[in-house]
Amino acid sequence: MKTQQLFGCHVSIAGGIDKSVARAESLQLGAMQIFSKNASRWQSPPLDQEAVERFKNARSISSIGYIAVHDSYLINLASPDQQSWQRSVDAFSDEIERCMTLGIDDLVMHPGAHLGSGEAAGLKQISKAIDQARERSGDRVRILLETTAGQGTNLGWRFEHLAEIIADCRKGNLAVCFDSCHVFAAGYDLRSLNAVNTVLEEFEKQIGLDKLALFHLNDSKKGCGSRVDRHQLIGQGEIGEQGFHALLRDSRLTGIPKIIETPSGPEHRDDLLTLTLLRKLSREEI
Ligand SMILES: [Zn+2]
Ligand SMILES: [Zn+2]
C-alpha cells in the first residue's frame, strides 16, 4: 500500500507570495494552500511579477507536491442581487487569472449563499457565475467546489448541490474539495469506519469519487447535523481519531492531497503536531 501521502496546511503569504514556499518547506509540507491576495478585501494590487518569478523558482526546486489557492471569503456567486453577483464574478475571474499567473492548477471556492432566494435559484446563479468567469478567463484552472457546513443560507452542504452545479456548468474542469468538518456539520456522520464508508458511497453516487480532488481535514467543534462551521484540531473534536483513521486508511483516497485548516499560531506548532498525528494515523491500525 502506498503510504506516502501529500499532507499540508494553509500557509501565509505575508511579506510576499514567494515567502509561502519557504514557510511550507520549513514545515516539510508535501502540500499547501494559500490565498493569492488579501482574502478579506475586494481590491488587491496585481501580483508583483518579480515575486511571481521567485515563487515559481522556489516551487520548482522544492519538495512541495501540490498547491491550491483558496478564493476570497467575500465572493458570493449565489447572490440574488445583480450588483453584488457581478462584483463576485469579476473577483472570481481575477482569482482564476491569479492562479494562471502563479502556475497553480487548482482554485478552491465556497459555492455561495442564496440569501433567501431559495436553493434552486442560488444554485443556478453559481453555475451561471462560473460559466461567465470562464468565458473571460478560460478553463485551464480547475475549480474545486468546497463542501460547506450549510450555515445560514450557504449552499454546497448537500452532495446533490455540488452535483447540480457541476452538471449545469457549460465548461468542465470542475471537481470537489471535501472538508471533513463541513461535511460532518452538514449531517454526514464520519465518526467510524462504517459511517465513513456510507458517506463515501453517497459521494460516489451523487458526485463520483473521481471528482474528489482535495481534502480539508478538520475536526468539528459542533455536532453532526449542527450546520455550524467551527474547526477543531484533529482528534479533539466531535469527529475524533477513529473517523480520520478511516479516511486516511482508505486506499481510494491515498493519492488525494490533504490540507489542515485550524488556527495554529505563528510557529505552526499545532499544525506540526496535527501533521505528525495524521502521518501516524495513516500508517497504523488502531
Ligand atoms: Zn475548508
Ligand atoms: Zn470551515
mmCIF file of C-alpha atoms and ligand atoms in Angstrom:
data_model
loop_
_atom_site.group_PDB
_atom_site.id
_atom_site.type_symbol
_atom_site.label_atom_id
_atom_site.label_comp_id
_atom_site.label_asym_id
_atom_site.label_seq_id
_atom_site.Cartn_x
_atom_site.Cartn_y
_atom_site.Cartn_z
ATOM 1 C CA MET A 1 0.000 0.000 0.000
ATOM 2 C CA LYS A 2 1.235 3.486 -0.870
ATOM 3 C CA THR A 3 1.841 5.303 2.396
ATOM 4 C CA GLN A 4 3.437 8.498 1.105
ATOM 5 C CA GLN A 5 0.529 10.936 1.360
ATOM 6 C CA LEU A 6 0.565 14.623 0.482
ATOM 7 C CA PHE A 7 -0.173 16.374 3.768
ATOM 8 C CA GLY A 8 -0.103 20.091 4.316
ATOM 9 C CA CYS A 9 -1.723 23.157 5.789
ATOM 10 C CA HIS A 10 -2.788 26.650 4.890
ATOM 11 C CA VAL A 11 0.314 28.866 4.668
ATOM 12 C CA SER A 12 0.517 32.650 4.945
ATOM 13 C CA ILE A 13 1.697 34.864 2.079
ATOM 14 C CA ALA A 14 2.685 37.686 4.451
ATOM 15 C CA GLY A 15 5.689 39.583 3.133
ATOM 16 C CA GLY A 16 5.123 38.395 -0.450
ATOM 17 C CA ILE A 17 3.637 35.382 -2.170
ATOM 18 C CA ASP A 18 7.086 33.833 -2.735
ATOM 19 C CA LYS A 19 7.659 33.659 1.039
ATOM 20 C CA SER A 20 4.958 30.984 1.329
ATOM 21 C CA VAL A 21 7.167 28.352 -0.319
ATOM 22 C CA ALA A 22 9.998 28.765 2.222
ATOM 23 C CA ARG A 23 7.427 28.582 5.034
ATOM 24 C CA ALA A 24 5.989 25.350 3.658
ATOM 25 C CA GLU A 25 9.463 23.886 3.206
ATOM 26 C CA SER A 26 10.459 24.712 6.766
ATOM 27 C CA LEU A 27 7.399 22.713 7.894
ATOM 28 C CA GLN A 28 8.308 19.895 5.456
ATOM 29 C CA LEU A 29 4.903 20.044 3.822
ATOM 30 C CA GLY A 30 4.015 17.873 0.856
ATOM 31 C CA ALA A 31 1.069 20.135 0.012
ATOM 32 C CA MET A 32 -0.022 23.662 0.783
ATOM 33 C CA GLN A 33 -2.896 26.060 0.374
ATOM 34 C CA ILE A 34 -2.522 29.839 0.059
ATOM 35 C CA PHE A 35 -4.553 32.933 -0.685
ATOM 36 C CA SER A 36 -3.256 34.777 -3.734
ATOM 37 C CA LYS A 37 -4.321 38.126 -2.243
ATOM 38 C CA ASN A 38 -5.823 39.584 0.918
ATOM 39 C CA ALA A 39 -8.850 37.292 1.307
ATOM 40 C CA SER A 40 -10.990 39.818 3.138
ATOM 41 C CA ARG A 41 -10.663 42.711 0.671
ATOM 42 C CA TRP A 42 -12.320 43.229 -2.685
ATOM 43 C CA GLN A 43 -9.471 45.174 -4.217
ATOM 44 C CA SER A 44 -5.909 43.879 -4.318
ATOM 45 C CA PRO A 45 -2.960 45.092 -6.360
ATOM 46 C CA PRO A 46 -1.924 42.785 -9.213
ATOM 47 C CA LEU A 47 0.694 40.166 -8.382
ATOM 48 C CA ASP A 48 4.215 41.540 -8.465
ATOM 49 C CA GLN A 49 5.964 39.969 -11.451
ATOM 50 C CA GLU A 50 9.298 39.549 -9.688
ATOM 51 C CA ALA A 51 7.647 37.900 -6.695
ATOM 52 C CA VAL A 52 5.817 35.561 -9.107
ATOM 53 C CA GLU A 53 9.153 34.532 -10.665
ATOM 54 C CA ARG A 54 10.670 33.957 -7.235
ATOM 55 C CA PHE A 55 7.578 31.918 -6.247
ATOM 56 C CA LYS A 56 7.817 29.725 -9.343
ATOM 57 C CA ASN A 57 11.571 29.182 -8.980
ATOM 58 C CA ALA A 58 11.283 28.328 -5.294
ATOM 59 C CA ARG A 59 8.445 25.945 -6.010
ATOM 60 C CA SER A 60 10.281 24.165 -8.819
ATOM 61 C CA ILE A 61 13.201 23.233 -6.549
ATOM 62 C CA SER A 62 11.037 22.495 -3.511
ATOM 63 C CA SER A 63 9.592 19.163 -2.406
ATOM 64 C CA ILE A 64 6.042 20.547 -2.374
ATOM 65 C CA GLY A 65 3.939 18.227 -4.485
ATOM 66 C CA TYR A 66 0.666 20.149 -4.528
ATOM 67 C CA ILE A 67 -0.531 23.750 -4.183
ATOM 68 C CA ALA A 68 -4.079 25.092 -4.181
ATOM 69 C CA VAL A 69 -5.313 28.663 -3.929
ATOM 70 C CA HIS A 70 -8.366 29.375 -1.759
ATOM 71 C CA ASP A 71 -10.568 32.190 -3.046
ATOM 72 C CA SER A 72 -11.652 35.307 -1.123
ATOM 73 C CA TYR A 73 -14.340 34.963 1.535
ATOM 74 C CA LEU A 74 -16.187 37.991 0.162
ATOM 75 C CA ILE A 75 -17.149 36.331 -3.104
ATOM 76 C CA ASN A 76 -20.769 35.135 -3.254
ATOM 77 C CA LEU A 77 -21.566 33.612 -6.634
ATOM 78 C CA ALA A 78 -25.066 32.650 -5.428
ATOM 79 C CA SER A 79 -26.114 36.208 -4.635
ATOM 80 C CA PRO A 80 -29.605 37.159 -5.896
ATOM 81 C CA ASP A 81 -28.512 40.808 -6.077
ATOM 82 C CA GLN A 82 -27.276 41.568 -9.583
ATOM 83 C CA GLN A 83 -24.698 44.113 -8.493
ATOM 84 C CA SER A 84 -23.049 42.012 -5.799
ATOM 85 C CA TRP A 85 -23.286 38.924 -8.023
ATOM 86 C CA GLN A 86 -21.424 40.749 -10.802
ATOM 87 C CA ARG A 87 -18.819 42.028 -8.371
ATOM 88 C CA SER A 88 -18.340 38.448 -7.192
ATOM 89 C CA VAL A 89 -17.989 37.122 -10.746
ATOM 90 C CA ASP A 90 -15.368 39.792 -11.507
ATOM 91 C CA ALA A 91 -13.440 38.934 -8.336
ATOM 92 C CA PHE A 92 -13.712 35.201 -9.064
ATOM 93 C CA SER A 93 -12.409 35.726 -12.572
ATOM 94 C CA ASP A 94 -9.458 37.622 -11.081
ATOM 95 C CA GLU A 95 -8.819 34.651 -8.755
ATOM 96 C CA ILE A 96 -8.654 32.327 -11.775
ATOM 97 C CA GLU A 97 -6.218 34.648 -13.543
ATOM 98 C CA ARG A 98 -4.001 34.889 -10.470
ATOM 99 C CA CYS A 99 -3.792 31.081 -10.390
ATOM 100 C CA MET A 100 -2.729 31.079 -14.040
ATOM 101 C CA THR A 101 -0.071 33.727 -13.358
ATOM 102 C CA LEU A 102 1.278 31.626 -10.493
ATOM 103 C CA GLY A 103 1.115 28.352 -12.414
ATOM 104 C CA ILE A 104 -1.310 26.880 -9.853
ATOM 105 C CA ASP A 105 -3.825 24.382 -11.216
ATOM 106 C CA ASP A 106 -6.497 24.294 -8.501
ATOM 107 C CA LEU A 107 -8.729 27.046 -7.084
ATOM 108 C CA VAL A 108 -10.832 26.149 -4.030
ATOM 109 C CA MET A 109 -14.076 28.106 -3.722
ATOM 110 C CA HIS A 110 -17.096 28.291 -1.445
ATOM 111 C CA PRO A 111 -20.179 27.875 -3.631
ATOM 112 C CA GLY A 112 -22.085 30.774 -2.042
ATOM 113 C CA ALA A 113 -25.190 31.744 -0.055
ATOM 114 C CA HIS A 114 -28.599 32.256 -1.626
ATOM 115 C CA LEU A 115 -29.598 34.904 0.966
ATOM 116 C CA GLY A 116 -33.255 33.952 0.897
ATOM 117 C CA SER A 117 -33.828 33.467 -2.830
ATOM 118 C CA GLY A 118 -34.010 29.696 -2.331
ATOM 119 C CA GLU A 119 -31.727 26.758 -3.101
ATOM 120 C CA ALA A 120 -32.718 26.260 -6.725
ATOM 121 C CA ALA A 121 -32.224 29.932 -7.642
ATOM 122 C CA GLY A 122 -28.925 30.093 -5.748
ATOM 123 C CA LEU A 123 -27.529 27.008 -7.472
ATOM 124 C CA LYS A 124 -28.414 28.469 -10.884
ATOM 125 C CA GLN A 125 -26.627 31.721 -10.003
ATOM 126 C CA ILE A 126 -23.487 29.753 -9.110
ATOM 127 C CA SER A 127 -23.256 27.788 -12.356
ATOM 128 C CA LYS A 128 -24.045 30.936 -14.353
ATOM 129 C CA ALA A 129 -21.282 32.753 -12.474
ATOM 130 C CA ILE A 130 -18.704 30.014 -13.080
ATOM 131 C CA ASP A 131 -19.614 29.975 -16.769
ATOM 132 C CA GLN A 132 -19.289 33.741 -17.063
ATOM 133 C CA ALA A 133 -15.927 33.817 -15.255
ATOM 134 C CA ARG A 134 -14.656 31.111 -17.580
ATOM 135 C CA GLU A 135 -15.879 32.882 -20.686
ATOM 136 C CA ARG A 136 -13.432 35.548 -19.634
ATOM 137 C CA SER A 137 -10.578 33.625 -18.042
ATOM 138 C CA GLY A 138 -10.743 30.192 -19.660
ATOM 139 C CA ASP A 139 -10.987 26.801 -18.007
ATOM 140 C CA ARG A 140 -7.342 25.885 -17.596
ATOM 141 C CA VAL A 141 -7.618 26.266 -13.817
ATOM 142 C CA ARG A 142 -9.620 23.510 -12.154
ATOM 143 C CA ILE A 143 -12.314 24.849 -9.852
ATOM 144 C CA LEU A 144 -12.822 22.920 -6.637
ATOM 145 C CA LEU A 145 -16.285 23.419 -5.164
ATOM 146 C CA GLU A 146 -15.905 23.098 -1.415
ATOM 147 C CA THR A 147 -18.432 21.177 0.647
ATOM 148 C CA THR A 148 -19.936 23.516 3.246
ATOM 149 C CA ALA A 149 -21.494 23.146 6.692
ATOM 150 C CA GLY A 150 -24.704 24.774 5.453
ATOM 151 C CA GLN A 151 -24.607 27.694 7.864
ATOM 152 C CA GLY A 152 -27.314 30.261 7.202
ATOM 153 C CA THR A 153 -28.255 30.074 3.519
ATOM 154 C CA ASN A 154 -24.931 28.625 2.347
ATOM 155 C CA LEU A 155 -25.228 26.105 -0.461
ATOM 156 C CA GLY A 156 -22.994 23.102 -1.007
ATOM 157 C CA TRP A 157 -23.813 21.271 2.226
ATOM 158 C CA ARG A 158 -25.611 18.511 0.348
ATOM 159 C CA PHE A 159 -23.608 16.479 -2.192
ATOM 160 C CA GLU A 160 -26.620 16.959 -4.506
ATOM 161 C CA HIS A 161 -25.925 20.714 -4.614
ATOM 162 C CA LEU A 162 -22.401 20.202 -5.890
ATOM 163 C CA ALA A 163 -23.550 17.568 -8.391
ATOM 164 C CA GLU A 164 -26.117 20.004 -9.756
ATOM 165 C CA ILE A 165 -23.596 22.839 -10.155
ATOM 166 C CA ILE A 166 -21.167 20.514 -11.946
ATOM 167 C CA ALA A 167 -23.930 19.265 -14.255
ATOM 168 C CA ASP A 168 -25.166 22.788 -15.025
ATOM 169 C CA CYS A 169 -21.849 24.424 -15.904
ATOM 170 C CA ARG A 170 -21.143 24.587 -19.620
ATOM 171 C CA LYS A 171 -17.407 24.023 -19.327
ATOM 172 C CA GLY A 172 -15.779 21.151 -17.452
ATOM 173 C CA ASN A 173 -12.686 21.026 -15.247
ATOM 174 C CA LEU A 174 -14.671 21.183 -12.028
ATOM 175 C CA ALA A 175 -14.070 18.994 -9.008
ATOM 176 C CA VAL A 176 -14.710 18.956 -5.270
ATOM 177 C CA CYS A 177 -12.822 19.818 -2.088
ATOM 178 C CA PHE A 178 -14.162 17.661 0.748
ATOM 179 C CA ASP A 179 -13.927 19.472 4.083
ATOM 180 C CA SER A 180 -14.415 16.884 6.841
ATOM 181 C CA CYS A 181 -15.607 19.458 9.401
ATOM 182 C CA HIS A 182 -18.140 20.928 6.988
ATOM 183 C CA VAL A 183 -19.424 17.557 5.723
ATOM 184 C CA PHE A 184 -19.852 16.315 9.291
ATOM 185 C CA ALA A 185 -21.569 19.503 10.494
ATOM 186 C CA ALA A 186 -23.847 19.271 7.449
ATOM 187 C CA GLY A 187 -25.141 15.931 8.733
ATOM 188 C CA TYR A 188 -22.917 13.245 7.193
ATOM 189 C CA ASP A 189 -21.561 11.099 10.039
ATOM 190 C CA LEU A 190 -17.801 10.462 9.850
ATOM 191 C CA ARG A 191 -17.191 9.013 13.317
ATOM 192 C CA SER A 192 -16.465 5.394 12.408
ATOM 193 C CA LEU A 193 -15.234 3.217 9.562
ATOM 194 C CA ASN A 194 -18.819 2.230 8.737
ATOM 195 C CA ALA A 195 -20.011 5.823 8.791
ATOM 196 C CA VAL A 196 -17.132 6.952 6.551
ATOM 197 C CA ASN A 197 -17.865 4.150 4.078
ATOM 198 C CA THR A 198 -21.524 5.155 3.932
ATOM 199 C CA VAL A 199 -20.608 8.802 3.257
ATOM 200 C CA LEU A 200 -18.111 7.851 0.559
ATOM 201 C CA GLU A 201 -20.744 5.638 -1.078
ATOM 202 C CA GLU A 202 -23.133 8.585 -1.070
ATOM 203 C CA PHE A 203 -20.423 10.832 -2.535
ATOM 204 C CA GLU A 204 -19.759 8.246 -5.240
ATOM 205 C CA LYS A 205 -23.471 8.025 -6.030
ATOM 206 C CA GLN A 206 -24.126 11.763 -6.149
ATOM 207 C CA ILE A 207 -20.857 13.204 -7.495
ATOM 208 C CA GLY A 208 -18.356 10.412 -8.174
ATOM 209 C CA LEU A 209 -15.137 9.751 -6.278
ATOM 210 C CA ASP A 210 -13.176 10.622 -9.425
ATOM 211 C CA LYS A 211 -14.223 14.229 -8.728
ATOM 212 C CA LEU A 212 -12.768 14.215 -5.224
ATOM 213 C CA ALA A 213 -9.641 16.326 -5.750
ATOM 214 C CA LEU A 214 -8.693 17.652 -2.337
ATOM 215 C CA PHE A 215 -9.396 17.173 1.351
ATOM 216 C CA HIS A 216 -9.595 19.834 4.005
ATOM 217 C CA LEU A 217 -9.044 17.738 7.099
ATOM 218 C CA ASN A 218 -10.501 19.493 10.123
ATOM 219 C CA ASP A 219 -12.251 18.120 13.155
ATOM 220 C CA SER A 220 -15.509 19.801 14.221
ATOM 221 C CA LYS A 221 -16.328 21.657 17.434
ATOM 222 C CA LYS A 222 -20.043 21.193 16.743
ATOM 223 C CA GLY A 223 -22.106 18.047 16.346
ATOM 224 C CA CYS A 224 -23.168 16.098 13.279
ATOM 225 C CA GLY A 225 -26.052 17.958 11.642
ATOM 226 C CA SER A 226 -25.442 21.172 13.629
ATOM 227 C CA ARG A 227 -24.891 23.103 10.358
ATOM 228 C CA VAL A 228 -22.309 25.193 12.232
ATOM 229 C CA ASP A 229 -18.787 25.608 10.832
ATOM 230 C CA ARG A 230 -16.253 25.565 13.694
ATOM 231 C CA HIS A 231 -12.960 23.834 13.009
ATOM 232 C CA GLN A 232 -11.235 21.891 15.750
ATOM 233 C CA LEU A 233 -7.804 20.222 15.916
ATOM 234 C CA ILE A 234 -7.940 16.683 14.585
ATOM 235 C CA GLY A 235 -8.819 14.153 17.253
ATOM 236 C CA GLN A 236 -10.065 16.834 19.650
ATOM 237 C CA GLY A 237 -13.484 17.445 18.132
ATOM 238 C CA GLU A 238 -16.759 15.650 17.562
ATOM 239 C CA ILE A 239 -15.408 13.504 14.692
ATOM 240 C CA GLY A 240 -12.489 12.069 16.657
ATOM 241 C CA GLU A 241 -9.491 9.967 15.668
ATOM 242 C CA GLN A 242 -11.479 6.919 14.511
ATOM 243 C CA GLY A 243 -13.114 8.865 11.711
ATOM 244 C CA PHE A 244 -9.858 10.363 10.476
ATOM 245 C CA HIS A 245 -8.185 6.985 10.721
ATOM 246 C CA ALA A 246 -10.864 5.583 8.394
ATOM 247 C CA LEU A 247 -10.409 8.435 5.898
ATOM 248 C CA LEU A 248 -6.631 8.140 5.970
ATOM 249 C CA ARG A 249 -6.518 4.360 5.613
ATOM 250 C CA ASP A 250 -8.902 4.173 2.659
ATOM 251 C CA SER A 251 -6.784 3.215 -0.338
ATOM 252 C CA ARG A 252 -9.162 5.060 -2.719
ATOM 253 C CA LEU A 253 -8.205 8.317 -1.025
ATOM 254 C CA THR A 254 -4.467 7.831 -0.582
ATOM 255 C CA GLY A 255 -3.398 9.885 -3.578
ATOM 256 C CA ILE A 256 -5.638 12.866 -2.758
ATOM 257 C CA PRO A 257 -3.817 15.823 -1.113
ATOM 258 C CA LYS A 258 -4.935 16.590 2.448
ATOM 259 C CA ILE A 259 -4.751 20.042 3.983
ATOM 260 C CA ILE A 260 -5.483 21.061 7.558
ATOM 261 C CA GLU A 261 -7.117 24.410 8.304
ATOM 262 C CA THR A 262 -7.019 25.014 12.028
ATOM 263 C CA PRO A 263 -5.565 28.056 13.794
ATOM 264 C CA SER A 264 -2.015 27.257 14.743
ATOM 265 C CA GLY A 265 -0.156 30.434 15.716
ATOM 266 C CA PRO A 266 2.900 31.929 14.004
ATOM 267 C CA GLU A 267 5.170 28.952 14.632
ATOM 268 C CA HIS A 268 2.615 26.454 13.243
ATOM 269 C CA ARG A 269 3.046 24.465 16.437
ATOM 270 C CA ASP A 270 -0.415 22.857 16.315
ATOM 271 C CA ASP A 271 -0.080 22.212 12.582
ATOM 272 C CA LEU A 272 3.141 20.281 13.147
ATOM 273 C CA LEU A 273 1.563 18.205 15.926
ATOM 274 C CA THR A 274 -1.513 17.551 13.781
ATOM 275 C CA LEU A 275 0.569 16.575 10.747
ATOM 276 C CA THR A 276 2.511 14.128 12.917
ATOM 277 C CA LEU A 277 -0.799 12.671 14.120
ATOM 278 C CA LEU A 278 -2.077 12.345 10.521
ATOM 279 C CA ARG A 279 1.075 10.512 9.445
ATOM 280 C CA LYS A 280 0.704 8.187 12.422
ATOM 281 C CA LEU A 281 -2.987 7.522 11.758
ATOM 282 C CA SER A 282 -2.320 6.825 8.090
ATOM 283 C CA ARG A 283 0.314 4.223 8.986
ATOM 284 C CA GLU A 284 -1.136 2.436 11.972
ATOM 285 C CA GLU A 285 -4.009 0.227 12.843
ATOM 286 C CA ILE A 286 -5.957 1.459 15.853
HETATM 287 ZN ZN ZN B 1 -12.171 24.152 4.200
HETATM 288 ZN ZN ZN B 2 -14.801 25.880 7.660
#
